[in-house]
mmCIF file of C-alpha atoms and ligand atoms in Angstrom:
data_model
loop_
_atom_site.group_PDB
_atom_site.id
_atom_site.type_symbol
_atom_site.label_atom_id
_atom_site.label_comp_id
_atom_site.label_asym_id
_atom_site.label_seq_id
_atom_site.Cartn_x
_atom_site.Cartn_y
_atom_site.Cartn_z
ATOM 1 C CA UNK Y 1 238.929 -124.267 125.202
ATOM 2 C CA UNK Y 2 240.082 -124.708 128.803
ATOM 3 C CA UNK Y 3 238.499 -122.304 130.137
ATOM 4 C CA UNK Y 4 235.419 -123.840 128.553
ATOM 5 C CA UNK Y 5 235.939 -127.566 129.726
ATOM 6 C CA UNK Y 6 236.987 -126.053 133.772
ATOM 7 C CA UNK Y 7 233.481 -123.856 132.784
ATOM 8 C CA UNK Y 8 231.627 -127.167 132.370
ATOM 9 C CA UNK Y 9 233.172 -129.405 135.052
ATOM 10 C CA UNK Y 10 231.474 -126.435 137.566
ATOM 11 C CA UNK Y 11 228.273 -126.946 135.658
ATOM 12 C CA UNK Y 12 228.122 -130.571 136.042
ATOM 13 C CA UNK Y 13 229.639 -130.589 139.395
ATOM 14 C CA UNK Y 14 226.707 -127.617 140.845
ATOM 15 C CA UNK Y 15 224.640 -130.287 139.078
ATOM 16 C CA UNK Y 16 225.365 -133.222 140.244
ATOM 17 C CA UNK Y 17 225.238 -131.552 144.010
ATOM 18 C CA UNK Y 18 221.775 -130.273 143.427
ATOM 19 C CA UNK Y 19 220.648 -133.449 142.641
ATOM 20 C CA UNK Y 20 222.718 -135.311 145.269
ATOM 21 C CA UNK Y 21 220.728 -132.889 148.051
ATOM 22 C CA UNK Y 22 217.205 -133.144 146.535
ATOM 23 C CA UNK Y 23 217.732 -136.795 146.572
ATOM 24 C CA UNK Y 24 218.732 -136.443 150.852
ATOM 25 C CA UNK Y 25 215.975 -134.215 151.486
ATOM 26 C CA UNK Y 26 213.532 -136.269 149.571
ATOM 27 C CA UNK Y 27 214.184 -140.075 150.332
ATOM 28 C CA UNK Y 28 212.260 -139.462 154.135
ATOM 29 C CA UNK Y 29 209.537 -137.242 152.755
ATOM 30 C CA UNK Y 30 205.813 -138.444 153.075
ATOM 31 C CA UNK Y 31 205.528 -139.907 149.394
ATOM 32 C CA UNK Y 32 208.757 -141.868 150.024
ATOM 33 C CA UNK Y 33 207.414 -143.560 153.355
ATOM 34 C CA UNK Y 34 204.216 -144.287 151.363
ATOM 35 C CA UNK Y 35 206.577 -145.676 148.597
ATOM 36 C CA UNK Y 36 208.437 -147.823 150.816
ATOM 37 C CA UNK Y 37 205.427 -148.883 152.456
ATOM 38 C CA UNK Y 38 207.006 -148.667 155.580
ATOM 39 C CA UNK Y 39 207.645 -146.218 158.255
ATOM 40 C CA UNK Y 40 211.098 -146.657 160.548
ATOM 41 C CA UNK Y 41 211.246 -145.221 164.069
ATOM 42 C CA UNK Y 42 214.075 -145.068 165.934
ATOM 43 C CA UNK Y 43 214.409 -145.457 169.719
ATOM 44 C CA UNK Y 44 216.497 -146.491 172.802
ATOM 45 C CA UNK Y 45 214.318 -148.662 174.955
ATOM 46 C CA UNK Y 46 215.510 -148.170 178.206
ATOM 47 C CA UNK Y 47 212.377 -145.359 179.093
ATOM 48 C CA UNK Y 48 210.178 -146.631 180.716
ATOM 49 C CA UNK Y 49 207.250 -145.891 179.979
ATOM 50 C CA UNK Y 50 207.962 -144.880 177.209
ATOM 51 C CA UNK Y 51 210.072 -147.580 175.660
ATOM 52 C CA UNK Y 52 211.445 -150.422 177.101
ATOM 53 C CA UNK Y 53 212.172 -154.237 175.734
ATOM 54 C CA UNK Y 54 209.708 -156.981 176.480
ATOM 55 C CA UNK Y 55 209.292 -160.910 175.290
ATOM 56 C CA UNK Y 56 206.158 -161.272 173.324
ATOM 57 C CA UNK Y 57 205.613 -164.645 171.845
ATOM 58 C CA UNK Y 58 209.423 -165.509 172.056
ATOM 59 C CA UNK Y 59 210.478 -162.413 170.251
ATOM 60 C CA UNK Y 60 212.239 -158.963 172.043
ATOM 61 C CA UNK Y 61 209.921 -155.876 170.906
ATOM 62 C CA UNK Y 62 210.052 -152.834 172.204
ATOM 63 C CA UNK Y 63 207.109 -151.798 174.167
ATOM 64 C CA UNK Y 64 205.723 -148.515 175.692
ATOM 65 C CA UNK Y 65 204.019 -145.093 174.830
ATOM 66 C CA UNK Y 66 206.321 -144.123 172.066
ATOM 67 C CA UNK Y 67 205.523 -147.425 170.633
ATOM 68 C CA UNK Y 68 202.297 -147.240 170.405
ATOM 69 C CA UNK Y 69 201.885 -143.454 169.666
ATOM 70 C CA UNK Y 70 204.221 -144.822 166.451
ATOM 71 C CA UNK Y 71 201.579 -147.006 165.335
ATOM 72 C CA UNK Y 72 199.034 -144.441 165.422
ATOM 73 C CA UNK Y 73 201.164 -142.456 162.935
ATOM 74 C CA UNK Y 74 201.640 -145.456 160.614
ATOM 75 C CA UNK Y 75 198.223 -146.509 161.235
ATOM 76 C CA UNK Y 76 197.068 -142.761 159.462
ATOM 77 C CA UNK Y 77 200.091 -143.218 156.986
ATOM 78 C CA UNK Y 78 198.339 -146.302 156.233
ATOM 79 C CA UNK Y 79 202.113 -148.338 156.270
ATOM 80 C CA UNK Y 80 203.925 -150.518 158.082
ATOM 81 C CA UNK Y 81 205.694 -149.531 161.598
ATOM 82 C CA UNK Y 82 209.615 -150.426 162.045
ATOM 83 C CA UNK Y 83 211.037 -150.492 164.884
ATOM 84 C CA UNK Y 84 214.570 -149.570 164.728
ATOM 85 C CA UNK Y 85 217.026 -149.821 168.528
ATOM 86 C CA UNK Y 86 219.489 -147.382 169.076
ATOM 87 C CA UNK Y 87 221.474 -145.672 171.584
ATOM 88 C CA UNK Y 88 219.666 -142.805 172.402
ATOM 89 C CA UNK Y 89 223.111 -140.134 171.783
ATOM 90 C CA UNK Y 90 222.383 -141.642 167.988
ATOM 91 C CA UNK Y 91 218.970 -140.645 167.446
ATOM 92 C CA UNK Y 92 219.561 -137.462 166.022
ATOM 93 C CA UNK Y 93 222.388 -137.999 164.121
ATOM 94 C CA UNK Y 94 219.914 -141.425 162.646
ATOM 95 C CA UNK Y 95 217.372 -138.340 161.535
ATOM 96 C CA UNK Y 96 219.333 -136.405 159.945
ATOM 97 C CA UNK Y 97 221.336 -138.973 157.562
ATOM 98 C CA UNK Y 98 217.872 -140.634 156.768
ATOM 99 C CA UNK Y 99 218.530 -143.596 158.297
ATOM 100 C CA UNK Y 100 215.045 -143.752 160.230
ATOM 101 C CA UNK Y 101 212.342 -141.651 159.154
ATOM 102 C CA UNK Y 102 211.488 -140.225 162.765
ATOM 103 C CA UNK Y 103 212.279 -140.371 166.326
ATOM 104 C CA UNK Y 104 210.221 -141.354 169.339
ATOM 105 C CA UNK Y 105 212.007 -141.438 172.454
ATOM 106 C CA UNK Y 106 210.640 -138.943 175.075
ATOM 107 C CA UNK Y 107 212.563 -136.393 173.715
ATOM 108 C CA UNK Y 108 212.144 -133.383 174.873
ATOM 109 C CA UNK Y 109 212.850 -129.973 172.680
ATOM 110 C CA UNK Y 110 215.364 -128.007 172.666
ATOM 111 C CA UNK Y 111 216.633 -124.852 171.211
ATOM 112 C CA UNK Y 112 220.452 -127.126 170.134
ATOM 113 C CA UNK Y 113 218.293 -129.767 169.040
ATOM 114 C CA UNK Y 114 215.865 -127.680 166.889
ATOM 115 C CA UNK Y 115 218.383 -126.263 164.861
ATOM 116 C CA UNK Y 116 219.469 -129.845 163.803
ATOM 117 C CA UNK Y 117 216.275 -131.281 163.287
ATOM 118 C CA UNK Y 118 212.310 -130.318 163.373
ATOM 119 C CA UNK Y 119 209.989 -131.451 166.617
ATOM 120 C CA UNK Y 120 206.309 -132.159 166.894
ATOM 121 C CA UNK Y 121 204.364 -130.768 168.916
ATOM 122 C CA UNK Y 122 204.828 -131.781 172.823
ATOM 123 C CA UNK Y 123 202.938 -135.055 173.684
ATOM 124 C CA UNK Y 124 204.153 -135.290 177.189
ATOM 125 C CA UNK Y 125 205.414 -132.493 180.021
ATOM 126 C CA UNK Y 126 208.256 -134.174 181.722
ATOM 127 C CA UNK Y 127 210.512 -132.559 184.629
ATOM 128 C CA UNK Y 128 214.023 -134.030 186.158
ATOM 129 C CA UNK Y 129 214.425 -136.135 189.530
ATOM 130 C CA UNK Y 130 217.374 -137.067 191.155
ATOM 131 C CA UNK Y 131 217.497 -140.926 192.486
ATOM 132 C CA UNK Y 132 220.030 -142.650 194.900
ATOM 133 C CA UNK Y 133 220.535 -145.487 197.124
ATOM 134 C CA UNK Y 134 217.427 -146.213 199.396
ATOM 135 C CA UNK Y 135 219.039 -146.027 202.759
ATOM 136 C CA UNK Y 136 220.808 -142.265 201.166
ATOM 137 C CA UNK Y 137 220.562 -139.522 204.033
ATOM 138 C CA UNK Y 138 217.979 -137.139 203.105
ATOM 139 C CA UNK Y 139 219.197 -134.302 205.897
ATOM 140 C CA UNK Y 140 222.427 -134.475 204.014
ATOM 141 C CA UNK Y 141 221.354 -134.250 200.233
ATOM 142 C CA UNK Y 142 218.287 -131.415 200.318
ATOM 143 C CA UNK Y 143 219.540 -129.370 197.802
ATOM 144 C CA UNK Y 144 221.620 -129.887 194.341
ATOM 145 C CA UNK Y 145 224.808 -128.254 195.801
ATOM 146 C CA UNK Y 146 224.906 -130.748 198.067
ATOM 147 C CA UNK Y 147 225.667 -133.024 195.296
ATOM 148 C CA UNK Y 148 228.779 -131.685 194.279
ATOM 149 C CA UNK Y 149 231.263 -133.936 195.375
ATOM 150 C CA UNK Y 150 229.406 -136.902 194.037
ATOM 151 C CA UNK Y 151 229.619 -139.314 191.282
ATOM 152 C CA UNK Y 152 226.271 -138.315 189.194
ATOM 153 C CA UNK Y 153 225.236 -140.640 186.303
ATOM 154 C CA UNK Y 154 223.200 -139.578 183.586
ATOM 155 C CA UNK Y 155 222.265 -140.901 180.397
ATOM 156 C CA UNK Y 156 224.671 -139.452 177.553
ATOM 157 C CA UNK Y 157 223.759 -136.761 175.540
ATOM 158 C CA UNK Y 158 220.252 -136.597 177.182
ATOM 159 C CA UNK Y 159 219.061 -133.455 178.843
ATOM 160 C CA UNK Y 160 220.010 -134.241 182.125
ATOM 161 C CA UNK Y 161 223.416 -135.040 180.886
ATOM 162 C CA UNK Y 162 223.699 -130.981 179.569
ATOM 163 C CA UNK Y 163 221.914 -129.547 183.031
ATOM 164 C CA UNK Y 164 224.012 -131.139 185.825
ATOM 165 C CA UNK Y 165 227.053 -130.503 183.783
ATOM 166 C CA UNK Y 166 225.696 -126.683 183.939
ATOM 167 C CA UNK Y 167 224.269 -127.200 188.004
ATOM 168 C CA UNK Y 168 227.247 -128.934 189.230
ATOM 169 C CA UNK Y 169 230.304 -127.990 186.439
ATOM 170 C CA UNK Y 170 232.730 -129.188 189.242
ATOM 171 C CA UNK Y 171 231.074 -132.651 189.916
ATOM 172 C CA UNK Y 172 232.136 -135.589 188.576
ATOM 173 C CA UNK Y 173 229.627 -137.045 185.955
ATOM 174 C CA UNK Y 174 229.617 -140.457 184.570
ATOM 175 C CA UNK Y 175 227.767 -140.573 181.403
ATOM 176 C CA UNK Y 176 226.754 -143.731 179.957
ATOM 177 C CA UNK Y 177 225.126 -145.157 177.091
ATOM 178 C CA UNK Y 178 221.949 -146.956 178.785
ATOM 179 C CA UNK Y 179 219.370 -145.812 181.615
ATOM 180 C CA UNK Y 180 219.558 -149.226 182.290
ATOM 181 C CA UNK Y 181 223.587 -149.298 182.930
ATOM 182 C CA UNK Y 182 223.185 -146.104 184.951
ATOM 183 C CA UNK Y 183 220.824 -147.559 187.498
ATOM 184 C CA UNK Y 184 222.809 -150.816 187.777
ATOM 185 C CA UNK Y 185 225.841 -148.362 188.078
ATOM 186 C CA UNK Y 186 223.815 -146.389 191.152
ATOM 187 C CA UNK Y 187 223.003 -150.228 192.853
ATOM 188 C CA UNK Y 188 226.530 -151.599 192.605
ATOM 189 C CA UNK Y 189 228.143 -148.254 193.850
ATOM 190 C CA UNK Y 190 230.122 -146.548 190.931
ATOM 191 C CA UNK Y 191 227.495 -143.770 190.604
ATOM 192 C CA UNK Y 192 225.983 -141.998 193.956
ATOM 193 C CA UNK Y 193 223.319 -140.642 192.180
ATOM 194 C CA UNK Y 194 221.260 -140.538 189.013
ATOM 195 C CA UNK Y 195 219.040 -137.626 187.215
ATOM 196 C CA UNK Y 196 216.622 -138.731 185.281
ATOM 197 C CA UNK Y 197 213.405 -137.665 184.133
ATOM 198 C CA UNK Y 198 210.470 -137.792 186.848
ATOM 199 C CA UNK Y 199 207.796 -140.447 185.361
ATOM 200 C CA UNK Y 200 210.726 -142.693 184.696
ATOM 201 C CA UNK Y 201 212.401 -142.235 187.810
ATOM 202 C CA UNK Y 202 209.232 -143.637 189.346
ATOM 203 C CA UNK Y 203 209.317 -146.511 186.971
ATOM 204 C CA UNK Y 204 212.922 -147.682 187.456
ATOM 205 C CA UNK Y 205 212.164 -147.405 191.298
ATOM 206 C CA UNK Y 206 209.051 -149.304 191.359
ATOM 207 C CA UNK Y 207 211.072 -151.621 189.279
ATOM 208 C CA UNK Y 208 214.209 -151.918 191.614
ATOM 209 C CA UNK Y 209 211.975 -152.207 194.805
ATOM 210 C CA UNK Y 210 213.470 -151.105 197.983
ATOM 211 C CA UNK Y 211 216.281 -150.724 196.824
ATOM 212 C CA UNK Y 212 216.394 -147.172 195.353
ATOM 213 C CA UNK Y 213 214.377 -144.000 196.226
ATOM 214 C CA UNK Y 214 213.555 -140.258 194.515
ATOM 215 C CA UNK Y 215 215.192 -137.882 196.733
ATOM 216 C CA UNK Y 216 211.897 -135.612 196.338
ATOM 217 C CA UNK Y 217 212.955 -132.649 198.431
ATOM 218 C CA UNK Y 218 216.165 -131.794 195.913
ATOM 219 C CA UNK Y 219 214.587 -129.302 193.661
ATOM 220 C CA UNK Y 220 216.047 -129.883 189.984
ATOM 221 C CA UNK Y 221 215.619 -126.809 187.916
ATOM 222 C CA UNK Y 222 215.381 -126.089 184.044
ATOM 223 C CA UNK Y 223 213.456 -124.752 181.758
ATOM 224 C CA UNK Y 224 212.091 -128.228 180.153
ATOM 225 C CA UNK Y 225 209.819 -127.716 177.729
ATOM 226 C CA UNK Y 226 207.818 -131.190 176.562
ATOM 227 C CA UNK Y 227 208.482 -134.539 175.009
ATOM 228 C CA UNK Y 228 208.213 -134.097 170.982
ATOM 229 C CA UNK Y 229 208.395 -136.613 168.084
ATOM 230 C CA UNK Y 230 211.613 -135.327 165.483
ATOM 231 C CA UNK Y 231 212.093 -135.666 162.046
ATOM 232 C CA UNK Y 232 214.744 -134.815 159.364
ATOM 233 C CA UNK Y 233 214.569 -130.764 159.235
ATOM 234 C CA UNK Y 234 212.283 -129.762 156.407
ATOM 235 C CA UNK Y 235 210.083 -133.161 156.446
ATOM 236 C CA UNK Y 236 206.930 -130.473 156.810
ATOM 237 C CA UNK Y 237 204.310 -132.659 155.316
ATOM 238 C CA UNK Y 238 204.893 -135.782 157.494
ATOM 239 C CA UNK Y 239 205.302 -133.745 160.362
ATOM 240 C CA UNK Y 240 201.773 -132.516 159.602
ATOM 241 C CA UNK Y 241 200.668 -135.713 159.361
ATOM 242 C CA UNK Y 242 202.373 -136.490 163.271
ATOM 243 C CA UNK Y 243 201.222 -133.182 165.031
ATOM 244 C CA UNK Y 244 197.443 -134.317 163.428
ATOM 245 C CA UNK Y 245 197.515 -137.745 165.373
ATOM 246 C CA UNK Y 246 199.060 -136.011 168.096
ATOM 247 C CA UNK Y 247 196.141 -133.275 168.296
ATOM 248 C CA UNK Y 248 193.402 -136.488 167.911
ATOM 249 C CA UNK Y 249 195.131 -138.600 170.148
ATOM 250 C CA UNK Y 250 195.213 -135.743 172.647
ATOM 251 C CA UNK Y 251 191.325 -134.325 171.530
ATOM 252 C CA UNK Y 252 190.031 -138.201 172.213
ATOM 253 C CA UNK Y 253 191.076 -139.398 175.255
ATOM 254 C CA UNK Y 254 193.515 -142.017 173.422
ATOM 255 C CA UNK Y 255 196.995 -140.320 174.484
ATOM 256 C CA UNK Y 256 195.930 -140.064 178.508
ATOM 257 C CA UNK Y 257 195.009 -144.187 178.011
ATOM 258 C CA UNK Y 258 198.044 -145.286 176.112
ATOM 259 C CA UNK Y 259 200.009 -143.228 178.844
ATOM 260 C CA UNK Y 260 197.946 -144.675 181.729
ATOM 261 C CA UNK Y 261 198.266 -148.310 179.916
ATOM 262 C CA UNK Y 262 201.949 -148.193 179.569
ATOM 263 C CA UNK Y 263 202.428 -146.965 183.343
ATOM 264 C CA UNK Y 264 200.414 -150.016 184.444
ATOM 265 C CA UNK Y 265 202.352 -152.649 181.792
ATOM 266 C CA UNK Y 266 205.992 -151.118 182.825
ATOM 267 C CA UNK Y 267 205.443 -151.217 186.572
ATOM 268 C CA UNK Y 268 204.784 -154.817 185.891
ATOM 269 C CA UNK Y 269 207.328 -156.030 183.684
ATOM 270 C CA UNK Y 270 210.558 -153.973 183.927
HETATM 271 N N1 LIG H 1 213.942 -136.329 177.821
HETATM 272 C C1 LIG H 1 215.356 -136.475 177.902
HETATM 273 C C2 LIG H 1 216.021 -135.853 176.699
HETATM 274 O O1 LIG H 1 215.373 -135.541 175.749
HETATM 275 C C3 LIG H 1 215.790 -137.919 178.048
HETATM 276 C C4 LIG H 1 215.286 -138.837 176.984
HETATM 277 C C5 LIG H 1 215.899 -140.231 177.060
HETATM 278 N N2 LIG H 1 215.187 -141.134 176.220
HETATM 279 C C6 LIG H 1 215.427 -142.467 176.091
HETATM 280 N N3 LIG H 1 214.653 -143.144 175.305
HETATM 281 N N4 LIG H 1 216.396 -143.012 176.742
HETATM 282 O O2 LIG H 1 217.201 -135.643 176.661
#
């Protein structure tokens, strides 16, 4: 009888699991966004041009190409867009609990990532900069080695982050939460120099003029392959439903104008 009763309390326990884990993998899935009616993104708006925060008829929204490349996929979900702010070291973790249905944030793949979650297909080609002060001597910093014995601030657990700590594993890196913390880190002299990626290195500077410059002859090398949209792993149908606005987007002309709108709006506003 025991034996029977510690037999059944596996049963029910396998059972309850199997349910518990159907239930995880299904609450994101395309027929529970349509359910819901709604479709949450998650983000960290301090990208720009991809996302960044603006005032639009007294409320904070986040604005930028991720933004609107969002709607478009709610738009053919026919349901409502969400935006959900986040620091951007939490987006992942966000996808795979369920806590927002997918991730726009100029995120580029990566092998790590991939095995944690499931990316789109690229929507942007992005490559790494270095930035510092605007009066910084460019006959002494020409290569990346010459950085070594800086402070370099990077955005945590961003690309960048995981490249200068393999470049330069000697150097001193300060890693913080915001882009935006990072630059004012770089203008009030607790950071010497910043990587970030190159279309928003052009932004921030543009934004900050005069005051900070791209050090364009330091060559920063990876193997960057692409800004992707991510969802939970195994979401396959919605993520057929993203790479198909992606492919239109791309196919009419709509992706190079929301890029070439959101350069224009961010140079303005940030
Ligand atoms: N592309 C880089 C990465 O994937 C940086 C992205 C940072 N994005 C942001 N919204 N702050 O790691």
């Amino acid at each position: 009888m025991k034996r029977f009763i510690n037999w059944l309390v596996v049963v029910a326990l396998v059972l309850i699991n199997m349910v518990h884990v159907g239930h995880a993998a299904k609450y994101n899935d395309l027929e529970a966004i349509k359910d819901k009616g709604k479709i949450v993104m998650g983000t960290s708006p301090d990208f720009p041009p991809f996302e960044w925060l603006v005032i639009e008829d007294g409320e904070q929204k986040v604005a930028g190409i991720d933004a609107d490349l969002s709607k478009l996929i709610a738009e053919e979900l026919g349901v409502e867009l969400v935006i959900e702010e986040m620091t951007f070291d939490a987006l992942i973790e966000s996808v795979k609990i369920g806590k927002i249905d997918m991730s726009l944030a100029g995120m580029t793949y990566t092998k790590d990532r991939a095995k944690q979650v499931d990316f789109s297909d690229v929507y942007y080609d992005a490559d790494s900069k270095i930035i510092m002060l605007a009066d910084a001597d460019e006959e002494k910093f020409k290569t990346i080695e010459d950085l070594a014995d800086q402070r370099i601030g990077v955005q945590r657990g961003t690309i960048q982050h995981e490249l200068i700590h393999e470049l330069l594993p000697d150097a001193e890196i300060i890693s913080m939460k915001s882009n935006i913390d990072v630059i004012e880190g770089l203008k009030t002299d607790r950071i010497d120099a910043v990587v970030l990626e190159g279309i928003v290195t052009d932004e921030f500077i543009a934004a900050h003029k005069g005051a900070i410059k791209a050090m364009e002859n330091i060559e920063v090398s990876s193997e960057e392959e692409g800004n992707a949209v991510i969802v939970a792993k195994g979401n396959q149908e919605l993520l057929e439903v993203i790479n198909k606005v992606i492919k239109d987007a791309k196919e009419s002309g709509e992706l190079d104008e929301i890029v070439k709108r959101n350069l224009e709006k961010s140079g303005d506003e940030e």
